[in-house]
């Protein structure tokens, strides 16, 4: 009989621990509104895309002095919009009543995609923070393509913040990921603390963390500005390959990500937000959600064969850069047919003829003329300007 007493004590302790944990969860639920699980997905819908929310002059810095922001967040339309996605309306901390949106974008040589991104998002974003690195992820020198072509983006300069990546003395990590993480985190650590006046972030401002070819829909950007979303929101995107003519078969692309500013020390770092790191697994799951159909991602959508081959040369998997895959005719044939260049059986693409679900700038006459390769890879050239 005496042998059973320790077992009973352990059981009692376990029960008490369970009750304490449940009490803690209950308290947390009272102080923090419940969010959907990371596995739950709600989607940007046709209704969202046709919304008529109260007008705000987002492009104008003078808008911060307008009472329109207070009226916007108090509107029934904003409440209905957020409720449709399981959120409450955000309550701005700024005295002006505004909530700013920062696009923390990592770009290097993708000039076309940067222009398409700026055109698509300009009316819905307050500041585009662009960090360019003088080194590749392998540590070799690279030209400053964006700085050297800065005038190309003149119409967007009033919202652009350019920063040349700074390295600490002796920075020479063995992993390419370290270079990428440094550049991604620099959009926050090396830029935001230096902004002044209206440009300086305040608690609750939206931080979008993305690669340049991950473009959120305008309706998604409205949701981010309007709603009290969780601190780790994945904006799952329609996943295209080579052009918007080929839709990847399978799950949506699990990027970009969004969070909100919580001060220099407490904000989720961009690399952790994108990679799912930082904090405990429970904390990450608790404050996570996924918004489906939130944007567009086009992988390997290059204008030139040279750009395609340069990307292959940067891969850490050496087999993907073998000469049989680098052959120009082989690449063109695969791109033209919407077939994986490396013959991977799990990478399948579905042809979408006459696709109109694309960033709007591509549907205009000038967009079709300048960026036609993003809409069609048909013909002998496979859309490349330097082939055959």
Tab-separated table of C-alpha atoms in Angstrom:
chain	number	residue	atom	x	y	z
A	1	UNK	CA	0.000	0.000	0.000
A	2	UNK	CA	2.804	2.381	0.796
A	3	UNK	CA	4.150	1.981	-2.722
A	4	UNK	CA	1.015	3.566	-4.152
A	5	UNK	CA	1.383	6.823	-2.215
A	6	UNK	CA	4.151	8.329	-4.357
A	7	UNK	CA	2.152	7.475	-7.467
A	8	UNK	CA	-0.876	9.241	-6.023
A	9	UNK	CA	1.266	12.237	-5.187
A	10	UNK	CA	2.609	12.401	-8.720
A	11	UNK	CA	-0.895	12.145	-10.144
A	12	UNK	CA	-2.085	14.919	-7.865
A	13	UNK	CA	0.808	17.130	-8.851
A	14	UNK	CA	0.118	16.452	-12.513
A	15	UNK	CA	-3.529	17.377	-12.028
A	16	UNK	CA	-2.579	20.591	-10.256
A	17	UNK	CA	-0.122	21.442	-13.022
A	18	UNK	CA	-2.808	20.860	-15.626
A	19	UNK	CA	-5.252	23.099	-13.749
A	20	UNK	CA	-2.599	25.798	-13.420
A	21	UNK	CA	-1.825	25.610	-17.112
A	22	UNK	CA	-5.509	25.842	-17.976
A	23	UNK	CA	-5.876	28.812	-15.663
A	24	UNK	CA	-2.929	30.482	-17.342
A	25	UNK	CA	-4.417	29.872	-20.762
A	26	UNK	CA	-7.750	31.236	-19.584
A	27	UNK	CA	-6.067	34.368	-18.253
A	28	UNK	CA	-4.143	34.808	-21.495
A	29	UNK	CA	-7.354	34.379	-23.469
A	30	UNK	CA	-8.962	37.135	-21.424
A	31	UNK	CA	-6.083	39.531	-21.997
A	32	UNK	CA	-5.345	38.629	-25.627
A	33	UNK	CA	-8.089	38.033	-28.219
A	34	UNK	CA	-8.011	34.497	-29.659
A	35	UNK	CA	-6.496	34.045	-33.099
A	36	UNK	CA	-6.986	31.312	-35.633
A	37	UNK	CA	-4.507	28.453	-35.514
A	38	UNK	CA	-1.594	28.480	-37.918
A	39	UNK	CA	-3.298	25.697	-39.845
A	40	UNK	CA	-6.474	27.715	-40.378
A	41	UNK	CA	-6.626	29.676	-43.591
A	42	UNK	CA	-9.043	32.381	-44.628
A	43	UNK	CA	-8.744	33.892	-48.053
A	44	UNK	CA	-8.886	37.172	-49.888
A	45	UNK	CA	-12.113	36.809	-51.856
A	46	UNK	CA	-13.880	38.476	-54.754
A	47	UNK	CA	-15.866	40.408	-52.148
A	48	UNK	CA	-12.658	41.790	-50.640
A	49	UNK	CA	-11.367	42.730	-54.072
A	50	UNK	CA	-14.488	44.815	-54.787
A	51	UNK	CA	-14.737	46.558	-51.412
A	52	UNK	CA	-15.654	50.210	-51.176
A	53	UNK	CA	-14.158	51.254	-47.874
A	54	UNK	CA	-14.148	54.925	-46.851
A	55	UNK	CA	-11.573	56.762	-48.947
A	56	UNK	CA	-8.205	57.625	-47.462
A	57	UNK	CA	-5.516	59.578	-49.248
A	58	UNK	CA	-2.793	57.063	-48.398
A	59	UNK	CA	-0.277	58.415	-50.934
A	60	UNK	CA	-0.217	61.874	-49.351
A	61	UNK	CA	1.864	62.629	-46.280
A	62	UNK	CA	-0.606	65.447	-45.564
A	63	UNK	CA	-3.204	62.750	-44.924
A	64	UNK	CA	-1.729	62.273	-41.459
A	65	UNK	CA	-3.329	65.593	-40.477
A	66	UNK	CA	-6.772	64.579	-41.680
A	67	UNK	CA	-9.646	63.421	-39.421
A	68	UNK	CA	-10.445	60.888	-42.141
A	69	UNK	CA	-8.302	58.272	-40.399
A	70	UNK	CA	-10.426	58.358	-37.254
A	71	UNK	CA	-13.575	58.117	-39.360
A	72	UNK	CA	-12.124	55.231	-41.355
A	73	UNK	CA	-11.401	53.008	-38.356
A	74	UNK	CA	-14.776	53.864	-36.798
A	75	UNK	CA	-16.744	52.960	-39.932
A	76	UNK	CA	-19.133	50.021	-40.189
A	77	UNK	CA	-17.484	49.045	-43.480
A	78	UNK	CA	-14.115	48.604	-41.750
A	79	UNK	CA	-15.730	46.528	-38.991
A	80	UNK	CA	-17.487	44.283	-41.512
A	81	UNK	CA	-14.306	43.894	-43.555
A	82	UNK	CA	-12.263	42.743	-40.560
A	83	UNK	CA	-15.033	40.582	-39.106
A	84	UNK	CA	-15.209	38.630	-42.368
A	85	UNK	CA	-11.656	37.457	-41.609
A	86	UNK	CA	-12.151	36.881	-37.887
A	87	UNK	CA	-10.459	40.105	-36.773
A	88	UNK	CA	-11.394	43.278	-34.944
A	89	UNK	CA	-10.688	46.719	-36.348
A	90	UNK	CA	-7.271	48.029	-35.342
A	91	UNK	CA	-7.153	50.966	-32.916
A	92	UNK	CA	-4.296	53.244	-34.071
A	93	UNK	CA	-1.883	54.498	-31.401
A	94	UNK	CA	-0.866	57.635	-33.292
A	95	UNK	CA	-2.615	60.887	-32.372
A	96	UNK	CA	-3.329	61.401	-36.060
A	97	UNK	CA	-5.412	58.232	-36.039
A	98	UNK	CA	-3.355	56.697	-38.832
A	99	UNK	CA	-1.638	53.332	-39.124
A	100	UNK	CA	1.350	53.295	-41.445
A	101	UNK	CA	2.420	50.403	-43.660
A	102	UNK	CA	6.121	49.711	-44.291
A	103	UNK	CA	7.207	47.395	-47.085
A	104	UNK	CA	10.529	45.876	-45.970
A	105	UNK	CA	11.653	44.436	-49.267
A	106	UNK	CA	14.836	42.627	-50.165
A	107	UNK	CA	15.886	43.331	-53.736
A	108	UNK	CA	19.164	43.237	-55.617
A	109	UNK	CA	18.993	43.177	-59.414
A	110	UNK	CA	15.279	42.594	-60.106
A	111	UNK	CA	14.506	45.995	-61.619
A	112	UNK	CA	11.346	44.952	-63.472
A	113	UNK	CA	9.847	43.311	-60.416
A	114	UNK	CA	10.721	46.296	-58.253
A	115	UNK	CA	8.904	48.606	-60.668
A	116	UNK	CA	5.876	46.290	-60.842
A	117	UNK	CA	5.853	46.083	-57.054
A	118	UNK	CA	5.998	49.842	-56.621
A	119	UNK	CA	3.239	50.395	-59.179
A	120	UNK	CA	0.946	47.791	-57.599
A	121	UNK	CA	1.445	48.811	-53.972
A	122	UNK	CA	2.148	52.554	-54.102
A	123	UNK	CA	-1.382	53.683	-53.211
A	124	UNK	CA	-1.542	51.307	-50.221
A	125	UNK	CA	1.902	51.615	-48.629
A	126	UNK	CA	3.492	54.531	-46.780
A	127	UNK	CA	7.160	53.613	-47.134
A	128	UNK	CA	9.124	51.136	-49.235
A	129	UNK	CA	12.359	50.246	-47.426
A	130	UNK	CA	14.801	48.839	-49.973
A	131	UNK	CA	18.117	47.431	-48.744
A	132	UNK	CA	20.698	46.629	-51.414
A	133	UNK	CA	23.834	44.601	-50.721
A	134	UNK	CA	27.234	45.165	-52.358
A	135	UNK	CA	27.891	41.430	-51.909
A	136	UNK	CA	26.177	38.287	-53.134
A	137	UNK	CA	25.008	35.648	-50.669
A	138	UNK	CA	28.289	33.885	-51.475
A	139	UNK	CA	30.232	36.948	-50.307
A	140	UNK	CA	31.522	38.126	-53.698
A	141	UNK	CA	31.173	41.699	-54.950
A	142	UNK	CA	28.064	42.629	-56.925
A	143	UNK	CA	27.139	45.835	-58.768
A	144	UNK	CA	24.675	48.191	-57.100
A	145	UNK	CA	22.003	47.725	-59.734
A	146	UNK	CA	19.215	49.541	-57.904
A	147	UNK	CA	21.349	52.533	-56.950
A	148	UNK	CA	22.698	52.765	-60.495
A	149	UNK	CA	19.144	52.758	-61.873
A	150	UNK	CA	17.589	54.960	-59.196
A	151	UNK	CA	16.165	57.479	-61.671
A	152	UNK	CA	14.013	54.735	-63.188
A	153	UNK	CA	11.846	54.859	-60.046
A	154	UNK	CA	11.565	58.654	-59.814
A	155	UNK	CA	7.766	58.662	-59.682
A	156	UNK	CA	7.930	56.590	-56.482
A	157	UNK	CA	10.843	58.329	-54.747
A	158	UNK	CA	8.646	60.164	-52.219
A	159	UNK	CA	7.846	56.831	-50.578
A	160	UNK	CA	11.140	55.015	-51.112
A	161	UNK	CA	13.854	54.660	-48.464
A	162	UNK	CA	17.071	53.285	-49.956
A	163	UNK	CA	19.795	51.822	-47.752
A	164	UNK	CA	23.140	50.282	-48.660
A	165	UNK	CA	23.727	47.243	-46.461
A	166	UNK	CA	26.317	47.786	-43.730
A	167	UNK	CA	28.608	44.979	-42.569
A	168	UNK	CA	30.250	44.660	-39.180
A	169	UNK	CA	34.066	44.421	-39.276
A	170	UNK	CA	35.208	40.906	-40.082
A	171	UNK	CA	31.788	39.690	-41.197
A	172	UNK	CA	32.556	36.539	-43.207
A	173	UNK	CA	30.125	33.773	-42.224
A	174	UNK	CA	30.410	30.289	-43.741
A	175	UNK	CA	26.708	30.030	-44.645
A	176	UNK	CA	24.871	31.883	-47.405
A	177	UNK	CA	21.850	32.104	-45.104
A	178	UNK	CA	23.808	34.428	-42.829
A	179	UNK	CA	24.221	36.939	-45.659
A	180	UNK	CA	20.536	36.697	-46.511
A	181	UNK	CA	19.439	37.096	-42.892
A	182	UNK	CA	21.714	40.098	-42.406
A	183	UNK	CA	20.255	41.830	-45.452
A	184	UNK	CA	16.683	40.978	-44.506
A	185	UNK	CA	17.065	42.117	-40.889
A	186	UNK	CA	18.814	45.305	-42.006
A	187	UNK	CA	15.496	46.593	-43.362
A	188	UNK	CA	14.484	46.818	-39.710
A	189	UNK	CA	17.668	47.147	-37.670
A	190	UNK	CA	19.677	49.481	-39.913
A	191	UNK	CA	16.820	51.618	-41.242
A	192	UNK	CA	13.733	51.998	-39.042
A	193	UNK	CA	15.553	53.313	-35.922
A	194	UNK	CA	17.029	56.132	-38.046
A	195	UNK	CA	13.745	57.385	-39.491
A	196	UNK	CA	12.439	60.678	-38.115
A	197	UNK	CA	9.202	62.636	-37.996
A	198	UNK	CA	6.185	61.037	-39.601
A	199	UNK	CA	8.446	58.391	-41.157
A	200	UNK	CA	9.386	56.997	-37.725
A	201	UNK	CA	7.322	53.903	-36.852
A	202	UNK	CA	4.988	53.816	-33.861
A	203	UNK	CA	3.515	50.817	-32.070
A	204	UNK	CA	1.077	48.942	-34.265
A	205	UNK	CA	2.384	50.125	-37.630
A	206	UNK	CA	2.418	47.343	-40.222
A	207	UNK	CA	5.696	45.708	-41.271
A	208	UNK	CA	5.560	43.644	-44.442
A	209	UNK	CA	8.563	41.329	-44.947
A	210	UNK	CA	8.988	40.159	-48.529
A	211	UNK	CA	11.192	39.353	-51.451
A	212	UNK	CA	10.680	41.703	-54.365
A	213	UNK	CA	8.793	39.086	-56.422
A	214	UNK	CA	6.248	38.435	-53.642
A	215	UNK	CA	3.577	41.063	-54.287
A	216	UNK	CA	0.522	41.395	-52.003
A	217	UNK	CA	-2.856	42.224	-53.468
A	218	UNK	CA	-4.206	45.728	-52.761
A	219	UNK	CA	-7.077	44.167	-50.762
A	220	UNK	CA	-4.493	42.388	-48.601
A	221	UNK	CA	-2.734	45.670	-47.888
A	222	UNK	CA	-6.076	47.211	-46.895
A	223	UNK	CA	-6.638	44.327	-44.481
A	224	UNK	CA	-3.212	44.843	-42.927
A	225	UNK	CA	-3.836	48.557	-42.470
A	226	UNK	CA	-7.367	48.121	-41.141
A	227	UNK	CA	-7.484	44.996	-38.997
A	228	UNK	CA	-5.932	43.775	-35.734
A	229	UNK	CA	-4.168	40.762	-37.232
A	230	UNK	CA	-1.809	38.505	-35.210
A	231	UNK	CA	1.887	39.279	-34.942
A	232	UNK	CA	2.842	36.497	-37.372
A	233	UNK	CA	0.624	36.555	-40.443
A	234	UNK	CA	1.572	34.524	-43.512
A	235	UNK	CA	0.274	35.996	-46.755
A	236	UNK	CA	0.027	32.839	-48.850
A	237	UNK	CA	0.375	33.745	-52.522
A	238	UNK	CA	-0.584	32.262	-55.856
A	239	UNK	CA	2.597	30.559	-57.029
A	240	UNK	CA	3.662	31.006	-60.645
A	241	UNK	CA	6.757	29.804	-62.471
A	242	UNK	CA	8.615	31.405	-65.407
A	243	UNK	CA	5.673	33.786	-65.977
A	244	UNK	CA	2.079	34.302	-64.913
A	245	UNK	CA	1.217	31.797	-67.633
A	246	UNK	CA	2.200	28.790	-65.482
A	247	UNK	CA	0.580	28.186	-62.084
A	248	UNK	CA	2.428	25.858	-59.736
A	249	UNK	CA	0.381	22.766	-58.890
A	250	UNK	CA	-0.044	22.310	-55.143
A	251	UNK	CA	-0.058	24.547	-52.104
A	252	UNK	CA	0.216	28.307	-52.312
A	253	UNK	CA	3.600	29.959	-51.775
A	254	UNK	CA	3.977	30.475	-47.966
A	255	UNK	CA	5.267	34.070	-48.196
A	256	UNK	CA	5.452	37.005	-47.637
A	257	UNK	CA	4.848	37.654	-43.946
A	258	UNK	CA	3.434	40.574	-41.976
A	259	UNK	CA	3.787	41.714	-38.386
A	260	UNK	CA	3.513	45.025	-36.553
A	261	UNK	CA	5.933	47.348	-34.823
A	262	UNK	CA	6.366	46.764	-31.074
A	263	UNK	CA	9.473	48.823	-30.434
A	264	UNK	CA	13.100	48.194	-31.317
A	265	UNK	CA	13.544	45.348	-28.826
A	266	UNK	CA	10.217	43.507	-28.991
A	267	UNK	CA	9.327	43.491	-32.688
A	268	UNK	CA	9.687	40.118	-34.419
A	269	UNK	CA	12.826	40.315	-36.551
A	270	UNK	CA	12.276	39.939	-40.324
A	271	UNK	CA	14.425	36.804	-40.645
A	272	UNK	CA	12.623	35.147	-37.725
A	273	UNK	CA	9.243	36.166	-39.090
A	274	UNK	CA	10.008	34.670	-42.482
A	275	UNK	CA	11.759	31.574	-41.147
A	276	UNK	CA	9.368	30.885	-38.275
A	277	UNK	CA	11.986	31.388	-35.581
A	278	UNK	CA	12.102	33.380	-32.356
A	279	UNK	CA	10.184	32.663	-29.161
A	280	UNK	CA	8.808	29.283	-28.123
A	281	UNK	CA	6.865	26.997	-30.443
A	282	UNK	CA	3.740	27.660	-28.391
A	283	UNK	CA	4.177	31.431	-28.661
A	284	UNK	CA	4.724	31.218	-32.408
A	285	UNK	CA	1.636	29.068	-32.935
A	286	UNK	CA	-0.479	31.202	-30.622
A	287	UNK	CA	0.164	34.406	-32.532
A	288	UNK	CA	0.119	32.986	-36.054
A	289	UNK	CA	-2.368	32.920	-38.888
A	290	UNK	CA	-2.465	32.422	-42.642
A	291	UNK	CA	-4.316	34.544	-45.179
A	292	UNK	CA	-4.806	32.695	-48.461
A	293	UNK	CA	-4.915	34.133	-51.985
A	294	UNK	CA	-3.159	37.160	-50.528
A	295	UNK	CA	-0.782	37.952	-53.366
A	296	UNK	CA	1.272	36.805	-56.332
A	297	UNK	CA	4.676	35.138	-56.456
A	298	UNK	CA	6.472	34.465	-59.724
A	299	UNK	CA	9.632	32.386	-59.456
A	300	UNK	CA	12.326	32.441	-62.140
A	301	UNK	CA	10.408	35.080	-64.099
A	302	UNK	CA	13.387	36.512	-65.968
A	303	UNK	CA	13.543	38.706	-69.036
A	304	UNK	CA	16.882	37.327	-70.219
A	305	UNK	CA	18.542	33.951	-70.475
A	306	UNK	CA	21.595	35.501	-68.816
A	307	UNK	CA	19.553	36.342	-65.716
A	308	UNK	CA	18.187	32.804	-65.571
A	309	UNK	CA	21.666	31.292	-65.810
A	310	UNK	CA	23.028	33.734	-63.222
A	311	UNK	CA	20.394	32.552	-60.775
A	312	UNK	CA	21.395	28.945	-61.422
A	313	UNK	CA	25.009	29.835	-60.652
A	314	UNK	CA	23.975	31.203	-57.245
A	315	UNK	CA	22.313	27.981	-56.060
A	316	UNK	CA	23.941	26.251	-53.113
A	317	UNK	CA	23.004	22.855	-54.631
A	318	UNK	CA	25.819	22.372	-57.140
A	319	UNK	CA	23.983	19.710	-59.144
A	320	UNK	CA	21.421	22.336	-60.182
A	321	UNK	CA	24.165	24.260	-61.950
A	322	UNK	CA	25.492	21.398	-64.073
A	323	UNK	CA	26.134	22.206	-67.745
A	324	UNK	CA	23.346	19.958	-69.004
A	325	UNK	CA	20.870	22.160	-67.152
A	326	UNK	CA	22.596	25.403	-68.137
A	327	UNK	CA	22.297	24.631	-71.850
A	328	UNK	CA	20.416	27.533	-73.435
A	329	UNK	CA	18.252	25.370	-75.690
A	330	UNK	CA	17.349	23.117	-72.771
A	331	UNK	CA	16.300	26.102	-70.644
A	332	UNK	CA	14.247	27.667	-73.436
A	333	UNK	CA	12.425	24.405	-74.182
A	334	UNK	CA	11.529	23.901	-70.515
A	335	UNK	CA	10.350	27.478	-70.030
A	336	UNK	CA	8.335	27.455	-73.259
A	337	UNK	CA	6.548	24.244	-72.245
A	338	UNK	CA	6.123	25.112	-68.562
A	339	UNK	CA	8.287	22.180	-67.517
A	340	UNK	CA	10.760	22.052	-64.641
A	341	UNK	CA	14.281	22.756	-65.918
A	342	UNK	CA	15.730	20.122	-63.572
A	343	UNK	CA	13.125	17.460	-64.305
A	344	UNK	CA	11.853	17.230	-60.737
A	345	UNK	CA	8.685	15.135	-60.767
A	346	UNK	CA	7.116	17.019	-57.872
A	347	UNK	CA	7.434	20.409	-59.617
A	348	UNK	CA	4.418	20.611	-61.923
A	349	UNK	CA	2.880	23.677	-63.546
A	350	UNK	CA	-0.551	24.272	-65.061
A	351	UNK	CA	-0.848	26.521	-68.095
A	352	UNK	CA	-3.268	29.435	-67.574
A	353	UNK	CA	-4.137	30.988	-70.914
A	354	UNK	CA	-5.106	34.656	-70.952
A	355	UNK	CA	-4.537	35.004	-67.221
A	356	UNK	CA	-5.925	38.283	-65.872
A	357	UNK	CA	-5.307	37.540	-62.178
A	358	UNK	CA	-1.987	39.370	-62.229
A	359	UNK	CA	-0.592	42.655	-60.884
A	360	UNK	CA	-2.731	45.308	-62.643
A	361	UNK	CA	0.160	47.112	-64.329
A	362	UNK	CA	0.746	44.042	-66.520
A	363	UNK	CA	-2.692	44.310	-68.130
A	364	UNK	CA	-2.266	47.804	-69.575
A	365	UNK	CA	-0.863	48.463	-73.022
A	366	UNK	CA	2.486	49.736	-71.757
A	367	UNK	CA	2.752	46.898	-69.248
A	368	UNK	CA	2.104	44.264	-71.912
A	369	UNK	CA	4.694	45.880	-74.157
A	370	UNK	CA	7.425	46.233	-71.540
A	371	UNK	CA	6.776	43.101	-69.476
A	372	UNK	CA	5.251	40.753	-72.032
A	373	UNK	CA	7.550	37.911	-70.963
A	374	UNK	CA	5.694	37.814	-67.643
A	375	UNK	CA	2.433	37.025	-69.436
A	376	UNK	CA	3.532	34.545	-72.109
A	377	UNK	CA	6.499	32.279	-72.808
A	378	UNK	CA	5.229	31.132	-76.196
A	379	UNK	CA	7.292	31.325	-79.374
A	380	UNK	CA	10.836	30.508	-80.364
A	381	UNK	CA	12.374	32.973	-77.896
A	382	UNK	CA	10.412	31.584	-74.915
A	383	UNK	CA	10.003	35.229	-73.934
A	384	UNK	CA	13.745	35.841	-73.502
A	385	UNK	CA	15.115	38.996	-75.110
A	386	UNK	CA	18.603	37.473	-75.572
A	387	UNK	CA	17.562	34.141	-77.108
A	388	UNK	CA	17.980	32.565	-79.596
